Amino acid sequence: MKLFQLVMWRMSTILVVILTCWAVLFYLAIMEEVNDEVDDSLSDYAESLIIRSLSGEQMPDTSNGSNNQYFLYEVTPEYAASYPNISYRDEMVYITEKGETEPARILMTIFQKEDGGYMELVVYTPTIEKFDLQRAVLGWIVFLYVLLFLMILAVNAWVFHRNMRPLYTLLKWLEDYRLGTKEKPLDESLRIVEFRKLNEAANMFSERSEKLYEQQKLFIGNASHEMQTPLAICRNRLEMLMEDETLTEKQLSELMKTHRTLENLTRLNKSLLLLCKIENRQFTDVKSLCLNELLLQYLDDYKEVYAYRHVQVHVEECFRLEMSESLAIVLLTNLLKNAFVHVTEGGVISLSFTASSFRISNTGDASLDKNRIFERFYKEGKAEGSTGLGLALVDSICKAYHLTLSYTFEDGQHIFSIVS
């Protein structure tokens, strides 16, 4: 989820809660105010009726042409004790003057006469249609609610995008940044202190990275040149010694072992240097490649060396990737070599391509350790002559180009899959 979406989602949630509470409280406040005004009117009218009743004056007609109507009757002391002296409620009543039933606000009060008897006075007056009021208030509240909600979100979105523009510029700069390319530095004259410091930190980080990158390139280049030369000289001298006819069989055997060790050391050195170059993104010759066409060019060489292996190739579509051709060759040849070396005697190797994946499988006896198979220098079965870096190279290349590499063991088959 993007930062903008997260902010808008949280802002929307908070606004929904706040505006809903506000709408409920607004409605309750209106109804409370309406009831308070009607209750005051009923209370004044009831008070005047009680005074006239206690003073012995003639009471007005219960239906005197006004909206207010009343009933006055005597009650028992037990009844008077069981009910509150004054209460208000809403009820549907029949209005004599109008000849229809309408909602009304009712006041009920009990008072004591001079002779000790109790009288109950019921006064009611027609009030507003609360259902109509609810519908009208609800309509306006929803209208204002939605309008206010959208306006607040629009203002927040505008403020967010305007204030966060330097952040998006920084993210775009980081996405496009590549070691070894001279990128234009970020603007450090921003008004917002936090963004200015962030840009300064990013520029400083890129400068340090460029210096380290250049040092590593220099080291790798020097190491490649300085180490390969003496290794090659040692191998040539050993080969010359091995041609000496005066050597005993034991001496020749020791020289051959030393020669194999130097060959392993040479391969190990090349693999380590290649790993460093991959991790430092030093392969910039990226182009569109069809992996199945590239693999078929090298498959014949392995078939000649391992003639007794059976290979099945199944191609549905061209598996095309944007990557360095030299790394693509390393990727494919290491997987091929791994399959040819570890396939069981007389076993089968299967290669399968689709538009978005490559799968290579070979028959095997037992599953490999999924947690360690791509580690550097890890050797399953201690294969002689192996540097333990083949699958580590494959893993590094896949990570460099954001490919998904996986291993499974199913039905006696070791399966390596690459998905784009």
Short mmCIF file of C-alpha atoms in Angstrom, two decimals:
data_model
loop_
_atom_site.label_atom_id
_atom_site.label_comp_id
_atom_site.label_asym_id
_atom_site.label_seq_id
_atom_site.Cartn_x
_atom_site.Cartn_y
_atom_site.Cartn_z
CA MET A 1 0.00 0.00 0.00
CA LYS A 2 1.31 3.44 -0.93
CA LEU A 3 1.79 6.16 1.69
CA PHE A 4 -0.91 8.31 0.06
CA GLN A 5 -3.40 5.43 0.13
CA LEU A 6 -2.57 4.65 3.76
CA VAL A 7 -2.99 8.31 4.81
CA MET A 8 -6.29 8.66 2.92
CA TRP A 9 -7.58 5.38 4.36
CA ARG A 10 -6.78 6.37 7.92
CA MET A 11 -8.08 9.90 7.37
CA SER A 12 -11.32 8.51 5.92
CA THR A 13 -11.78 6.14 8.86
CA ILE A 14 -11.24 8.90 11.39
CA LEU A 15 -13.54 11.29 9.51
CA VAL A 16 -16.30 8.68 9.28
CA VAL A 17 -16.19 8.12 13.04
CA ILE A 18 -16.00 11.83 13.89
CA LEU A 19 -18.70 12.95 11.44
CA THR A 20 -21.02 10.09 12.44
CA CYS A 21 -20.71 11.04 16.11
CA TRP A 22 -21.24 14.68 15.17
CA ALA A 23 -24.39 13.85 13.16
CA VAL A 24 -25.88 11.81 16.02
CA LEU A 25 -25.11 14.50 18.59
CA PHE A 26 -26.47 17.20 16.26
CA TYR A 27 -29.77 15.34 15.87
CA LEU A 28 -30.05 14.67 19.62
CA ALA A 29 -29.33 18.34 20.34
CA ILE A 30 -32.08 19.48 17.96
CA MET A 31 -34.61 17.06 19.45
CA GLU A 32 -33.61 18.09 22.97
CA GLU A 33 -34.09 21.75 22.11
CA VAL A 34 -37.49 21.10 20.53
CA ASN A 35 -38.66 19.04 23.52
CA ASP A 36 -37.36 21.64 25.95
CA GLU A 37 -39.35 24.43 24.29
CA VAL A 38 -42.55 22.34 24.21
CA ASP A 39 -42.02 21.19 27.83
CA ASP A 40 -41.66 24.79 29.01
CA SER A 41 -44.92 25.70 27.28
CA LEU A 42 -46.74 22.71 28.78
CA SER A 43 -45.32 23.44 32.20
CA ASP A 44 -46.57 27.06 32.11
CA TYR A 45 -50.03 25.98 30.94
CA ALA A 46 -50.23 23.23 33.58
CA GLU A 47 -49.16 25.66 36.30
CA SER A 48 -51.94 28.10 35.35
CA LEU A 49 -54.52 25.28 35.41
CA ILE A 50 -53.37 24.07 38.83
CA ILE A 51 -53.60 27.61 40.27
CA ARG A 52 -57.14 28.05 38.93
CA SER A 53 -58.13 24.64 40.28
CA LEU A 54 -56.75 25.29 43.77
CA SER A 55 -58.24 28.81 43.90
CA GLY A 56 -61.70 27.54 42.97
CA GLU A 57 -61.90 29.45 39.71
CA GLN A 58 -63.84 28.10 36.80
CA MET A 59 -61.69 25.80 34.66
CA PRO A 60 -61.55 26.38 30.89
CA ASP A 61 -63.08 23.91 28.49
CA THR A 62 -60.93 20.89 27.84
CA SER A 63 -61.16 21.72 24.16
CA ASN A 64 -61.08 25.48 23.95
CA GLY A 65 -60.11 25.89 20.32
CA SER A 66 -56.38 25.96 21.01
CA ASN A 67 -53.83 23.24 20.41
CA ASN A 68 -53.45 22.68 24.16
CA GLN A 69 -55.91 20.26 25.77
CA TYR A 70 -56.13 18.86 29.26
CA PHE A 71 -57.82 16.29 31.51
CA LEU A 72 -58.23 16.76 35.24
CA TYR A 73 -59.47 13.99 37.55
CA GLU A 74 -59.13 12.81 41.10
CA VAL A 75 -56.88 9.88 41.99
CA THR A 76 -56.30 7.79 45.06
CA PRO A 77 -53.38 8.38 47.45
CA GLU A 78 -51.99 4.98 46.49
CA TYR A 79 -51.98 5.93 42.81
CA ALA A 80 -50.40 9.29 43.62
CA ALA A 81 -47.65 7.60 45.64
CA SER A 82 -46.82 5.12 42.88
CA TYR A 83 -46.29 7.70 40.11
CA PRO A 84 -43.89 10.63 39.86
CA ASN A 85 -45.26 14.10 40.53
CA ILE A 86 -44.42 15.23 36.99
CA SER A 87 -43.43 13.40 33.81
CA TYR A 88 -43.17 14.03 30.08
CA ARG A 89 -43.62 11.66 27.17
CA ASP A 90 -44.39 11.52 23.47
CA GLU A 91 -47.59 9.82 22.30
CA MET A 92 -50.10 9.72 19.46
CA VAL A 93 -53.36 11.38 20.63
CA TYR A 94 -56.69 12.29 19.08
CA ILE A 95 -57.08 16.06 18.56
CA THR A 96 -60.76 16.93 18.92
CA GLU A 97 -60.52 20.23 17.09
CA LYS A 98 -58.81 18.64 14.08
CA GLY A 99 -60.58 15.33 14.25
CA GLU A 100 -57.44 13.33 13.65
CA THR A 101 -54.65 11.57 15.50
CA GLU A 102 -51.36 13.43 15.70
CA PRO A 103 -48.11 13.17 17.63
CA ALA A 104 -48.24 15.16 20.84
CA ARG A 105 -46.09 16.01 23.82
CA ILE A 106 -47.80 15.06 27.09
CA LEU A 107 -47.24 16.38 30.59
CA MET A 108 -48.64 14.40 33.54
CA THR A 109 -48.54 15.91 37.03
CA ILE A 110 -50.15 15.06 40.37
CA PHE A 111 -50.95 17.74 42.96
CA GLN A 112 -52.70 17.74 46.33
CA LYS A 113 -55.86 19.75 47.09
CA GLU A 114 -56.50 21.65 50.31
CA ASP A 115 -58.78 18.87 51.61
CA GLY A 116 -55.94 16.35 51.25
CA GLY A 117 -57.22 14.69 48.06
CA TYR A 118 -55.04 14.14 45.00
CA MET A 119 -55.68 15.32 41.46
CA GLU A 120 -53.95 14.25 38.26
CA LEU A 121 -53.59 16.77 35.46
CA VAL A 122 -52.81 15.58 31.95
CA VAL A 123 -51.89 18.33 29.49
CA TYR A 124 -50.89 17.71 25.90
CA THR A 125 -50.17 19.75 22.84
CA PRO A 126 -49.56 18.71 19.25
CA THR A 127 -45.91 18.77 18.39
CA ILE A 128 -43.86 18.42 15.23
CA GLU A 129 -43.89 15.20 13.27
CA LYS A 130 -40.66 13.71 14.59
CA PHE A 131 -40.50 11.21 11.78
CA ASP A 132 -40.65 14.06 9.26
CA LEU A 133 -38.09 15.96 11.32
CA GLN A 134 -35.83 12.93 11.44
CA ARG A 135 -36.12 12.47 7.68
CA ALA A 136 -35.43 16.16 6.98
CA VAL A 137 -32.54 16.34 9.43
CA LEU A 138 -31.12 13.04 8.16
CA GLY A 139 -31.27 14.26 4.55
CA TRP A 140 -29.44 17.49 5.32
CA ILE A 141 -26.95 15.77 7.59
CA VAL A 142 -26.12 13.21 4.89
CA PHE A 143 -25.74 15.97 2.31
CA LEU A 144 -23.47 18.05 4.56
CA TYR A 145 -21.71 14.90 5.76
CA VAL A 146 -20.78 13.75 2.23
CA LEU A 147 -19.92 17.27 1.06
CA LEU A 148 -17.72 17.94 4.09
CA PHE A 149 -16.13 14.49 3.84
CA LEU A 150 -15.22 14.90 0.16
CA MET A 151 -13.95 18.45 0.67
CA ILE A 152 -11.73 17.40 3.57
CA LEU A 153 -10.34 14.47 1.59
CA ALA A 154 -9.74 16.65 -1.47
CA VAL A 155 -7.94 19.29 0.59
CA ASN A 156 -5.86 16.62 2.34
CA ALA A 157 -4.97 14.97 -0.97
CA TRP A 158 -3.89 18.31 -2.45
CA VAL A 159 -1.85 19.23 0.64
CA PHE A 160 -0.29 15.74 0.79
CA HIS A 161 0.77 15.67 -2.86
CA ARG A 162 2.08 19.23 -2.78
CA ASN A 163 4.08 18.76 0.43
CA MET A 164 5.29 15.25 -0.43
CA ARG A 165 6.57 16.18 -3.91
CA PRO A 166 10.23 16.17 -2.73
CA LEU A 167 9.72 12.64 -1.37
CA TYR A 168 8.46 11.36 -4.73
CA THR A 169 11.39 13.08 -6.43
CA LEU A 170 13.78 11.31 -4.03
CA LEU A 171 12.10 7.92 -4.61
CA LYS A 172 12.33 8.34 -8.39
CA TRP A 173 16.01 9.32 -8.04
CA LEU A 174 16.73 6.25 -5.90
CA GLU A 175 14.90 3.95 -8.35
CA ASP A 176 16.95 5.26 -11.28
CA TYR A 177 20.23 5.35 -9.37
CA ARG A 178 22.86 2.90 -10.52
CA LEU A 179 26.38 2.54 -9.19
CA GLY A 180 28.98 3.69 -11.66
CA THR A 181 26.69 6.18 -13.43
CA LYS A 182 27.04 9.86 -12.66
CA GLU A 183 23.57 10.80 -11.53
CA LYS A 184 22.60 14.44 -11.05
CA PRO A 185 22.64 15.17 -7.27
CA LEU A 186 19.40 15.94 -5.44
CA ASP A 187 18.38 19.53 -4.72
CA GLU A 188 19.57 20.53 -1.24
CA SER A 189 17.90 23.98 -1.17
CA LEU A 190 14.41 22.83 -0.16
CA ARG A 191 12.37 24.89 2.32
CA ILE A 192 11.27 21.83 4.36
CA VAL A 193 14.06 20.98 6.78
CA GLU A 194 13.37 17.24 6.92
CA PHE A 195 13.39 16.83 3.13
CA ARG A 196 16.49 19.00 2.81
CA LYS A 197 18.34 16.80 5.33
CA LEU A 198 17.04 13.67 3.59
CA ASN A 199 18.39 14.85 0.22
CA GLU A 200 21.72 15.80 1.80
CA ALA A 201 21.97 12.32 3.38
CA ALA A 202 21.11 10.66 0.04
CA ASN A 203 23.76 12.70 -1.80
CA MET A 204 26.37 11.87 0.84
CA PHE A 205 25.43 8.20 0.68
CA SER A 206 25.73 8.15 -3.12
CA GLU A 207 29.16 9.82 -2.95
CA ARG A 208 30.42 7.26 -0.42
CA SER A 209 28.94 4.42 -2.48
CA GLU A 210 30.62 5.69 -5.66
CA LYS A 211 34.00 5.87 -3.89
CA LEU A 212 33.62 2.36 -2.47
CA TYR A 213 32.42 1.11 -5.85
CA GLU A 214 35.47 2.50 -7.59
CA GLN A 215 37.76 1.00 -4.93
CA GLN A 216 36.09 -2.39 -5.29
CA LYS A 217 36.33 -2.26 -9.09
CA LEU A 218 40.01 -1.40 -8.81
CA PHE A 219 40.57 -4.21 -6.30
CA ILE A 220 38.68 -6.77 -8.39
CA GLY A 221 40.55 -5.75 -11.53
CA ASN A 222 43.92 -5.91 -9.79
CA ALA A 223 43.07 -9.19 -8.08
CA SER A 224 41.92 -10.72 -11.35
CA HIS A 225 45.12 -9.71 -13.10
CA GLU A 226 47.63 -10.25 -10.30
CA MET A 227 46.29 -13.63 -9.12
CA GLN A 228 45.53 -15.25 -12.46
CA THR A 229 49.02 -14.60 -13.84
CA PRO A 230 51.02 -16.41 -11.10
CA LEU A 231 48.47 -19.22 -11.06
CA ALA A 232 48.88 -19.70 -14.80
CA ILE A 233 52.69 -19.60 -14.47
CA CYS A 234 52.60 -22.25 -11.72
CA ARG A 235 50.38 -24.51 -13.81
CA ASN A 236 52.67 -24.16 -16.85
CA ARG A 237 55.77 -24.96 -14.77
CA LEU A 238 54.08 -28.01 -13.30
CA GLU A 239 53.10 -29.19 -16.76
CA MET A 240 56.70 -28.76 -17.90
CA LEU A 241 57.94 -30.74 -14.88
CA MET A 242 55.39 -33.48 -15.55
CA GLU A 243 56.96 -33.96 -19.01
CA ASP A 244 60.33 -34.81 -17.43
CA GLU A 245 61.06 -38.51 -18.19
CA THR A 246 63.32 -38.90 -15.17
CA LEU A 247 60.39 -38.50 -12.72
CA THR A 248 59.35 -41.51 -10.75
CA GLU A 249 55.73 -42.64 -10.74
CA LYS A 250 55.26 -41.34 -7.19
CA GLN A 251 56.68 -37.93 -8.08
CA LEU A 252 54.46 -37.70 -11.16
CA SER A 253 51.40 -38.60 -9.07
CA GLU A 254 52.18 -35.81 -6.56
CA LEU A 255 52.69 -33.29 -9.37
CA MET A 256 49.34 -34.28 -10.89
CA LYS A 257 47.61 -33.75 -7.53
CA THR A 258 49.24 -30.35 -7.19
CA HIS A 259 48.19 -29.46 -10.74
CA ARG A 260 44.55 -30.39 -9.98
CA THR A 261 44.68 -28.27 -6.84
CA LEU A 262 45.93 -25.29 -8.84
CA GLU A 263 43.17 -25.80 -11.40
CA ASN A 264 40.57 -25.82 -8.60
CA LEU A 265 42.14 -22.72 -7.12
CA THR A 266 41.99 -20.98 -10.53
CA ARG A 267 38.32 -21.86 -10.95
CA LEU A 268 37.60 -20.76 -7.37
CA ASN A 269 39.33 -17.43 -7.94
CA LYS A 270 37.37 -16.79 -11.14
CA SER A 271 34.08 -17.70 -9.45
CA LEU A 272 34.70 -15.43 -6.46
CA LEU A 273 35.64 -12.52 -8.70
CA LEU A 274 32.51 -13.13 -10.77
CA LEU A 275 30.36 -13.13 -7.61
CA CYS A 276 31.85 -9.80 -6.56
CA LYS A 277 31.15 -8.31 -9.98
CA ILE A 278 27.55 -9.54 -9.90
CA GLU A 279 26.91 -8.13 -6.43
CA ASN A 280 28.50 -4.80 -7.40
CA ARG A 281 26.30 -4.55 -10.53
CA GLN A 282 29.32 -4.30 -12.81
CA PHE A 283 27.55 -6.00 -15.74
CA THR A 284 25.89 -3.20 -17.67
CA ASP A 285 25.67 -4.88 -21.11
CA VAL A 286 21.96 -5.64 -20.66
CA LYS A 287 19.94 -6.72 -23.68
CA SER A 288 16.93 -8.83 -24.55
CA LEU A 289 17.80 -12.55 -24.66
CA CYS A 290 15.87 -15.70 -25.48
CA LEU A 291 17.20 -18.18 -22.91
CA ASN A 292 16.08 -21.36 -24.67
CA GLU A 293 17.94 -20.36 -27.86
CA LEU A 294 21.03 -19.50 -25.83
CA LEU A 295 20.93 -22.78 -23.89
CA LEU A 296 20.62 -24.93 -27.00
CA GLN A 297 23.96 -23.51 -28.21
CA TYR A 298 25.76 -24.98 -25.17
CA LEU A 299 23.71 -28.15 -24.78
CA ASP A 300 25.57 -30.02 -27.53
CA ASP A 301 28.90 -29.55 -25.74
CA TYR A 302 27.55 -31.21 -22.60
CA LYS A 303 25.93 -33.98 -24.61
CA GLU A 304 29.32 -34.89 -26.11
CA VAL A 305 30.99 -34.98 -22.68
CA TYR A 306 28.15 -36.87 -21.01
CA ALA A 307 27.01 -38.98 -23.94
CA TYR A 308 25.33 -41.58 -21.72
CA ARG A 309 22.90 -39.02 -20.24
CA HIS A 310 19.46 -38.76 -21.79
CA VAL A 311 18.24 -35.21 -22.30
CA GLN A 312 14.68 -34.15 -23.07
CA VAL A 313 13.96 -30.58 -24.17
CA HIS A 314 10.43 -29.16 -24.20
CA VAL A 315 9.92 -25.59 -25.47
CA GLU A 316 6.45 -23.95 -25.41
CA GLU A 317 7.47 -20.32 -25.96
CA CYS A 318 10.61 -18.22 -25.89
CA PHE A 319 11.63 -17.36 -22.31
CA ARG A 320 12.87 -13.81 -22.91
CA LEU A 321 14.72 -11.73 -20.31
CA GLU A 322 16.54 -8.40 -20.14
CA MET A 323 19.99 -9.27 -18.80
CA SER A 324 23.71 -9.46 -19.54
CA GLU A 325 24.49 -12.20 -22.04
CA SER A 326 27.65 -13.26 -20.19
CA LEU A 327 25.68 -13.71 -16.96
CA ALA A 328 22.91 -15.55 -18.81
CA ILE A 329 25.54 -18.00 -20.08
CA VAL A 330 26.91 -18.48 -16.55
CA LEU A 331 23.36 -19.03 -15.26
CA LEU A 332 22.47 -21.67 -17.83
CA THR A 333 25.80 -23.50 -17.95
CA ASN A 334 25.98 -23.82 -14.16
CA LEU A 335 22.48 -25.30 -14.01
CA LEU A 336 23.32 -27.62 -16.93
CA LYS A 337 26.58 -28.74 -15.37
CA ASN A 338 24.86 -29.33 -12.02
CA ALA A 339 22.22 -31.50 -13.70
CA PHE A 340 24.73 -33.51 -15.81
CA VAL A 341 27.10 -34.10 -12.89
CA HIS A 342 24.45 -35.17 -10.36
CA VAL A 343 22.05 -37.15 -12.55
CA THR A 344 21.88 -40.86 -11.71
CA GLU A 345 23.58 -43.40 -13.97
CA GLY A 346 21.47 -43.77 -17.12
CA GLY A 347 19.08 -41.11 -15.80
CA VAL A 348 17.15 -38.44 -17.63
CA ILE A 349 17.57 -34.64 -17.70
CA SER A 350 14.51 -32.59 -18.68
CA LEU A 351 14.52 -28.96 -19.82
CA SER A 352 11.26 -27.04 -20.07
CA PHE A 353 10.59 -23.46 -21.20
CA THR A 354 7.50 -21.27 -21.11
CA ALA A 355 7.06 -17.55 -21.76
CA SER A 356 7.78 -16.73 -18.10
CA SER A 357 9.74 -19.67 -16.66
CA PHE A 358 12.59 -22.14 -17.12
CA ARG A 359 12.74 -25.54 -15.43
CA ILE A 360 15.54 -28.08 -15.39
CA SER A 361 15.22 -31.44 -13.68
CA ASN A 362 17.30 -34.59 -13.34
CA THR A 363 16.75 -37.97 -11.75
CA GLY A 364 18.25 -38.36 -8.28
CA ASP A 365 18.27 -40.57 -5.22
CA ALA A 366 17.43 -38.20 -2.36
CA SER A 367 16.38 -34.62 -1.76
CA LEU A 368 19.03 -31.93 -1.22
CA ASP A 369 19.10 -29.52 1.71
CA LYS A 370 16.80 -26.67 0.58
CA ASN A 371 18.13 -24.34 3.27
CA ARG A 372 21.80 -24.66 2.28
CA ILE A 373 21.90 -25.66 -1.37
CA PHE A 374 22.48 -22.07 -2.56
CA GLU A 375 25.10 -21.26 0.10
CA ARG A 376 28.66 -20.55 -0.99
CA PHE A 377 31.11 -23.46 -0.67
CA TYR A 378 28.34 -25.88 0.29
CA LYS A 379 28.92 -29.22 -1.45
CA GLU A 380 26.29 -31.94 -1.43
CA GLY A 381 28.07 -35.27 -1.33
CA LYS A 382 31.56 -33.65 -1.40
CA ALA A 383 31.85 -33.79 -5.18
CA GLU A 384 35.49 -33.91 -6.20
CA GLY A 385 36.69 -30.86 -8.13
CA SER A 386 33.64 -28.78 -7.24
CA THR A 387 34.19 -25.26 -5.85
CA GLY A 388 30.77 -25.14 -4.19
CA LEU A 389 30.01 -21.84 -5.95
CA GLY A 390 28.00 -22.94 -9.01
CA LEU A 391 24.52 -22.69 -7.48
CA ALA A 392 25.60 -19.67 -5.41
CA LEU A 393 26.40 -17.91 -8.70
CA VAL A 394 23.00 -18.89 -10.09
CA ASP A 395 21.31 -17.53 -6.96
CA SER A 396 23.24 -14.23 -7.13
CA ILE A 397 22.37 -13.72 -10.80
CA CYS A 398 18.68 -14.39 -10.15
CA LYS A 399 18.66 -11.91 -7.27
CA ALA A 400 20.45 -9.29 -9.38
CA TYR A 401 17.73 -9.51 -12.05
CA HIS A 402 14.79 -10.08 -9.65
CA LEU A 403 14.12 -13.65 -10.78
CA THR A 404 12.58 -16.25 -8.49
CA LEU A 405 14.82 -19.33 -8.08
CA SER A 406 13.46 -22.41 -6.33
CA TYR A 407 14.38 -26.06 -5.73
CA THR A 408 12.07 -29.02 -5.14
CA PHE A 409 12.39 -32.81 -5.11
CA GLU A 410 9.38 -34.64 -6.54
CA ASP A 411 8.98 -38.22 -7.76
CA GLY A 412 12.73 -38.87 -7.73
CA GLN A 413 13.48 -35.66 -9.64
CA HIS A 414 15.68 -32.73 -8.59
CA ILE A 415 13.86 -29.70 -10.01
CA PHE A 416 15.29 -26.17 -10.33
CA SER A 417 12.85 -23.50 -11.51
CA ILE A 418 13.40 -19.88 -12.55
CA VAL A 419 10.35 -17.62 -12.85
CA SER A 420 10.42 -14.04 -14.06
#
